[in-house]
Amino acid sequence: QGNDSAINYVFKRPLNANAVLLLKFIGIEGKSIKDMVAYSNENDLGLSDNNIRNFAVKFRKTYGLLDSPHIGFYKLTDAGIKAIK
């Protein structure tokens, strides 16, 4: 449960388990949308390309946990790293 409180510090309610898995997969090295879709498919997360794009944009613009150094590529921000530790 220690991780739950750190991960959810920005949110009004707990994050979906799939969102947490995807954030951890993205990591500080970053991943492309294509990589995230492949990860979702390989791990039965049930997230479509469109779901993942919306997720990435929301977690970048609304929560500040992701950054996008170039189109279609996302990586954790300092806040994102802190959130998943």
Tab-separated table of N, CA, C and O in Angstrom, residues 15-74:
chain	number	residue	atom	x	y	z
A	15	LEU	N	-5.725	5.348	-8.862
A	15	LEU	CA	-5.500	5.112	-10.291
A	15	LEU	C	-5.848	3.678	-10.646
A	15	LEU	O	-5.619	2.766	-9.858
A	16	ASN	N	-6.359	3.502	-11.834
A	16	ASN	CA	-6.608	2.191	-12.398
A	16	ASN	C	-5.290	1.420	-12.442
A	16	ASN	O	-4.243	1.991	-12.775
A	17	ALA	N	-5.325	0.131	-12.130
A	17	ALA	CA	-4.110	-0.693	-12.122
A	17	ALA	C	-3.415	-0.681	-13.480
A	17	ALA	O	-2.183	-0.677	-13.551
A	18	ASN	N	-4.188	-0.648	-14.568
A	18	ASN	CA	-3.586	-0.624	-15.901
A	18	ASN	C	-2.834	0.683	-16.146
A	18	ASN	O	-1.797	0.694	-16.802
A	19	ALA	N	-3.341	1.779	-15.610
A	19	ALA	CA	-2.656	3.069	-15.748
A	19	ALA	C	-1.311	3.025	-15.034
A	19	ALA	O	-0.302	3.499	-15.562
A	20	VAL	N	-1.281	2.438	-13.861
A	20	VAL	CA	-0.035	2.316	-13.100
A	20	VAL	C	0.969	1.464	-13.866
A	20	VAL	O	2.144	1.838	-14.003
A	21	LEU	N	0.513	0.336	-14.402
A	21	LEU	CA	1.404	-0.531	-15.186
A	21	LEU	C	1.966	0.209	-16.392
A	21	LEU	O	3.156	0.100	-16.701
A	22	LEU	N	1.115	0.961	-17.069
A	22	LEU	CA	1.557	1.688	-18.258
A	22	LEU	C	2.554	2.786	-17.898
A	22	LEU	O	3.567	2.951	-18.581
A	23	LEU	N	2.319	3.515	-16.818
A	23	LEU	CA	3.270	4.544	-16.384
A	23	LEU	C	4.630	3.929	-16.049
A	23	LEU	O	5.675	4.461	-16.420
A	24	LYS	N	4.614	2.803	-15.362
A	24	LYS	CA	5.875	2.129	-15.017
A	24	LYS	C	6.593	1.649	-16.272
A	24	LYS	O	7.817	1.725	-16.365
A	25	PHE	N	5.830	1.171	-17.263
A	25	PHE	CA	6.423	0.720	-18.524
A	25	PHE	C	7.065	1.892	-19.277
A	25	PHE	O	8.171	1.772	-19.803
A	26	ILE	N	6.401	3.028	-19.299
A	26	ILE	CA	6.925	4.206	-20.000
A	26	ILE	C	8.263	4.622	-19.399
A	26	ILE	O	9.225	4.837	-20.123
A	27	GLY	N	8.309	4.739	-18.087
A	27	GLY	CA	9.555	5.021	-17.384
A	27	GLY	C	10.243	6.304	-17.800
A	27	GLY	O	9.700	7.119	-18.550
A	28	ILE	N	11.478	6.468	-17.315
A	28	ILE	CA	12.234	7.685	-17.615
A	28	ILE	C	12.869	7.651	-19.001
A	28	ILE	O	13.184	8.686	-19.567
A	29	GLU	N	13.033	6.436	-19.542
A	29	GLU	CA	13.604	6.326	-20.893
A	29	GLU	C	12.589	6.741	-21.939
A	29	GLU	O	12.945	7.209	-23.007
A	30	GLY	N	11.307	6.523	-21.618
A	30	GLY	CA	10.233	6.879	-22.530
A	30	GLY	C	9.885	5.778	-23.502
A	30	GLY	O	10.681	4.866	-23.738
A	31	LYS	N	8.686	5.883	-24.038
A	31	LYS	CA	8.183	4.904	-25.000
A	31	LYS	C	7.324	5.612	-26.033
A	31	LYS	O	6.696	6.632	-25.758
A	32	SER	N	7.275	5.017	-27.215
A	32	SER	CA	6.395	5.526	-28.266
A	32	SER	C	4.982	4.983	-28.056
A	32	SER	O	4.783	4.001	-27.335
A	33	ILE	N	4.020	5.618	-28.694
A	33	ILE	CA	2.644	5.125	-28.645
A	33	ILE	C	2.615	3.689	-29.156
A	33	ILE	O	1.953	2.829	-28.572
A	34	LYS	N	3.352	3.405	-30.212
A	34	LYS	CA	3.408	2.051	-30.778
A	34	LYS	C	3.915	1.047	-29.741
A	34	LYS	O	3.357	-0.042	-29.601
A	35	ASP	N	4.955	1.417	-28.984
A	35	ASP	CA	5.480	0.550	-27.917
A	35	ASP	C	4.423	0.308	-26.845
A	35	ASP	O	4.281	-0.802	-26.335
A	36	MET	N	3.698	1.367	-26.488
A	36	MET	CA	2.675	1.247	-25.450
A	36	MET	C	1.526	0.348	-25.896
A	36	MET	O	1.011	-0.444	-25.112
A	37	VAL	N	1.127	0.465	-27.162
A	37	VAL	CA	0.067	-0.395	-27.699
A	37	VAL	C	0.525	-1.854	-27.680
A	37	VAL	O	-0.223	-2.745	-27.259
A	38	ALA	N	1.760	-2.105	-28.091
A	38	ALA	CA	2.295	-3.473	-28.079
A	38	ALA	C	2.317	-4.020	-26.650
A	38	ALA	O	1.931	-5.171	-26.407
A	39	TYR	N	2.745	-3.198	-25.692
A	39	TYR	CA	2.780	-3.602	-24.285
A	39	TYR	C	1.377	-3.930	-23.799
A	39	TYR	O	1.157	-4.941	-23.123
A	40	SER	N	0.411	-3.090	-24.134
A	40	SER	CA	-0.983	-3.334	-23.750
A	40	SER	C	-1.477	-4.658	-24.312
A	40	SER	O	-2.094	-5.456	-23.601
A	41	ASN	N	-1.192	-4.901	-25.583
A	41	ASN	CA	-1.630	-6.156	-26.227
A	41	ASN	C	-0.958	-7.372	-25.606
A	41	ASN	O	-1.617	-8.378	-25.341
A	42	GLU	N	0.347	-7.280	-25.348
A	42	GLU	CA	1.100	-8.405	-24.782
A	42	GLU	C	0.680	-8.721	-23.353
A	42	GLU	O	0.818	-9.860	-22.899
A	43	ASN	N	0.181	-7.718	-22.631
A	43	ASN	CA	-0.173	-7.897	-21.223
A	43	ASN	C	-1.679	-7.845	-20.965
A	43	ASN	O	-2.108	-7.700	-19.821
A	44	ASP	N	-2.460	-7.967	-22.038
A	44	ASP	CA	-3.926	-7.987	-21.937
A	44	ASP	C	-4.502	-6.829	-21.129
A	44	ASP	O	-5.399	-7.012	-20.315
A	45	LEU	N	-3.977	-5.624	-21.363
A	45	LEU	CA	-4.497	-4.457	-20.661
A	45	LEU	C	-5.784	-3.941	-21.297
A	45	LEU	O	-6.522	-3.170	-20.688
A	46	GLY	N	-6.030	-4.331	-22.538
A	46	GLY	CA	-7.258	-3.945	-23.210
A	46	GLY	C	-7.331	-2.484	-23.618
A	46	GLY	O	-8.412	-1.913	-23.710
A	47	LEU	N	-6.173	-1.863	-23.862
A	47	LEU	CA	-6.137	-0.455	-24.255
A	47	LEU	C	-5.844	-0.340	-25.744
A	47	LEU	O	-4.855	-0.873	-26.233
A	48	SER	N	-6.713	0.364	-26.445
A	48	SER	CA	-6.526	0.575	-27.888
A	48	SER	C	-5.524	1.700	-28.116
A	48	SER	O	-5.161	2.437	-27.199
A	49	ASP	N	-5.130	1.856	-29.352
A	49	ASP	CA	-4.251	2.953	-29.752
A	49	ASP	C	-4.856	4.289	-29.313
A	49	ASP	O	-4.175	5.131	-28.737
A	50	ASN	N	-6.146	4.471	-29.559
A	50	ASN	CA	-6.826	5.717	-29.195
A	50	ASN	C	-6.861	5.908	-27.674
A	50	ASN	O	-6.643	7.021	-27.187
A	51	ASN	N	-7.140	4.835	-26.919
A	51	ASN	CA	-7.133	4.918	-25.450
A	51	ASN	C	-5.771	5.372	-24.949
A	51	ASN	O	-5.681	6.202	-24.039
A	52	ILE	N	-4.717	4.809	-25.511
A	52	ILE	CA	-3.364	5.130	-25.067
A	52	ILE	C	-2.997	6.569	-25.425
A	52	ILE	O	-2.391	7.274	-24.626
A	53	ARG	N	-3.378	7.015	-26.606
A	53	ARG	CA	-3.123	8.413	-26.981
A	53	ARG	C	-3.821	9.370	-26.009
A	53	ARG	O	-3.226	10.342	-25.541
A	54	ASN	N	-5.085	9.074	-25.712
A	54	ASN	CA	-5.844	9.917	-24.782
A	54	ASN	C	-5.218	9.891	-23.384
A	54	ASN	O	-5.125	10.924	-22.723
A	55	PHE	N	-4.803	8.714	-22.947
A	55	PHE	CA	-4.131	8.543	-21.655
A	55	PHE	C	-2.876	9.416	-21.603
A	55	PHE	O	-2.671	10.175	-20.649
A	56	ALA	N	-2.038	9.308	-22.630
A	56	ALA	CA	-0.770	10.046	-22.658
A	56	ALA	C	-1.003	11.553	-22.629
A	56	ALA	O	-0.334	12.280	-21.882
A	57	VAL	N	-1.953	12.026	-23.411
A	57	VAL	CA	-2.242	13.464	-23.447
A	57	VAL	C	-2.777	13.931	-22.091
A	57	VAL	O	-2.345	14.953	-21.558
A	58	LYS	N	-3.696	13.169	-21.513
A	58	LYS	CA	-4.273	13.538	-20.222
A	58	LYS	C	-3.206	13.557	-19.122
A	58	LYS	O	-3.151	14.485	-18.321
A	59	PHE	N	-2.353	12.540	-19.094
A	59	PHE	CA	-1.334	12.468	-18.050
A	59	PHE	C	-0.213	13.496	-18.266
A	59	PHE	O	0.505	13.820	-17.330
A	60	ARG	N	-0.112	14.027	-19.480
A	60	ARG	CA	0.843	15.113	-19.741
A	60	ARG	C	0.213	16.456	-19.386
A	60	ARG	O	0.761	17.215	-18.595
A	61	LYS	N	-0.945	16.744	-19.969
A	61	LYS	CA	-1.562	18.071	-19.810
A	61	LYS	C	-2.239	18.278	-18.461
A	61	LYS	O	-2.113	19.343	-17.869
A	62	THR	N	-2.963	17.290	-17.993
A	62	THR	CA	-3.757	17.452	-16.775
A	62	THR	C	-2.947	17.205	-15.511
A	62	THR	O	-3.040	17.955	-14.551
A	63	TYR	N	-2.155	16.133	-15.516
A	63	TYR	CA	-1.460	15.727	-14.293
A	63	TYR	C	0.029	16.046	-14.267
A	63	TYR	O	0.649	16.012	-13.221
A	64	GLY	N	0.611	16.304	-15.437
A	64	GLY	CA	2.033	16.633	-15.489
A	64	GLY	C	2.962	15.472	-15.161
A	64	GLY	O	4.109	15.676	-14.806
A	65	LEU	N	2.461	14.243	-15.300
A	65	LEU	CA	3.286	13.072	-14.995
A	65	LEU	C	4.079	12.580	-16.202
A	65	LEU	O	5.027	11.820	-16.056
A	66	LEU	N	3.692	13.025	-17.390
A	66	LEU	CA	4.391	12.650	-18.617
A	66	LEU	C	4.831	13.897	-19.358
A	66	LEU	O	4.202	14.952	-19.271
A	67	ASP	N	5.907	13.741	-20.119
A	67	ASP	CA	6.393	14.784	-21.011
A	67	ASP	C	6.467	14.164	-22.399
A	67	ASP	O	6.585	12.945	-22.535
A	68	SER	N	6.387	14.983	-23.422
A	68	SER	CA	6.474	14.498	-24.793
A	68	SER	C	7.567	15.265	-25.531
A	68	SER	O	7.322	16.341	-26.082
A	69	PRO	N	8.800	14.709	-25.520
A	69	PRO	CA	9.904	15.408	-26.175
A	69	PRO	C	9.752	15.491	-27.697
A	69	PRO	O	10.322	16.369	-28.326
A	70	HIS	N	8.968	14.579	-28.272
A	70	HIS	CA	8.615	14.680	-29.691
A	70	HIS	C	7.315	13.926	-29.940
A	70	HIS	O	6.870	13.143	-29.106
A	71	ILE	N	6.690	14.183	-31.061
A	71	ILE	CA	5.367	13.649	-31.370
A	71	ILE	C	5.342	12.129	-31.250
A	71	ILE	O	6.188	11.433	-31.807
A	72	GLY	N	4.336	11.645	-30.494
A	72	GLY	CA	4.134	10.203	-30.357
A	72	GLY	C	5.074	9.512	-29.392
A	72	GLY	O	5.100	8.288	-29.315
A	73	PHE	N	5.847	10.279	-28.623
A	73	PHE	CA	6.809	9.704	-27.678
A	73	PHE	C	6.621	10.390	-26.328
A	73	PHE	O	6.559	11.615	-26.250
A	74	TYR	N	6.543	9.571	-25.280
A	74	TYR	CA	6.298	10.100	-23.935
A	74	TYR	C	7.273	9.485	-22.945
A	74	TYR	O	7.700	8.342	-23.113
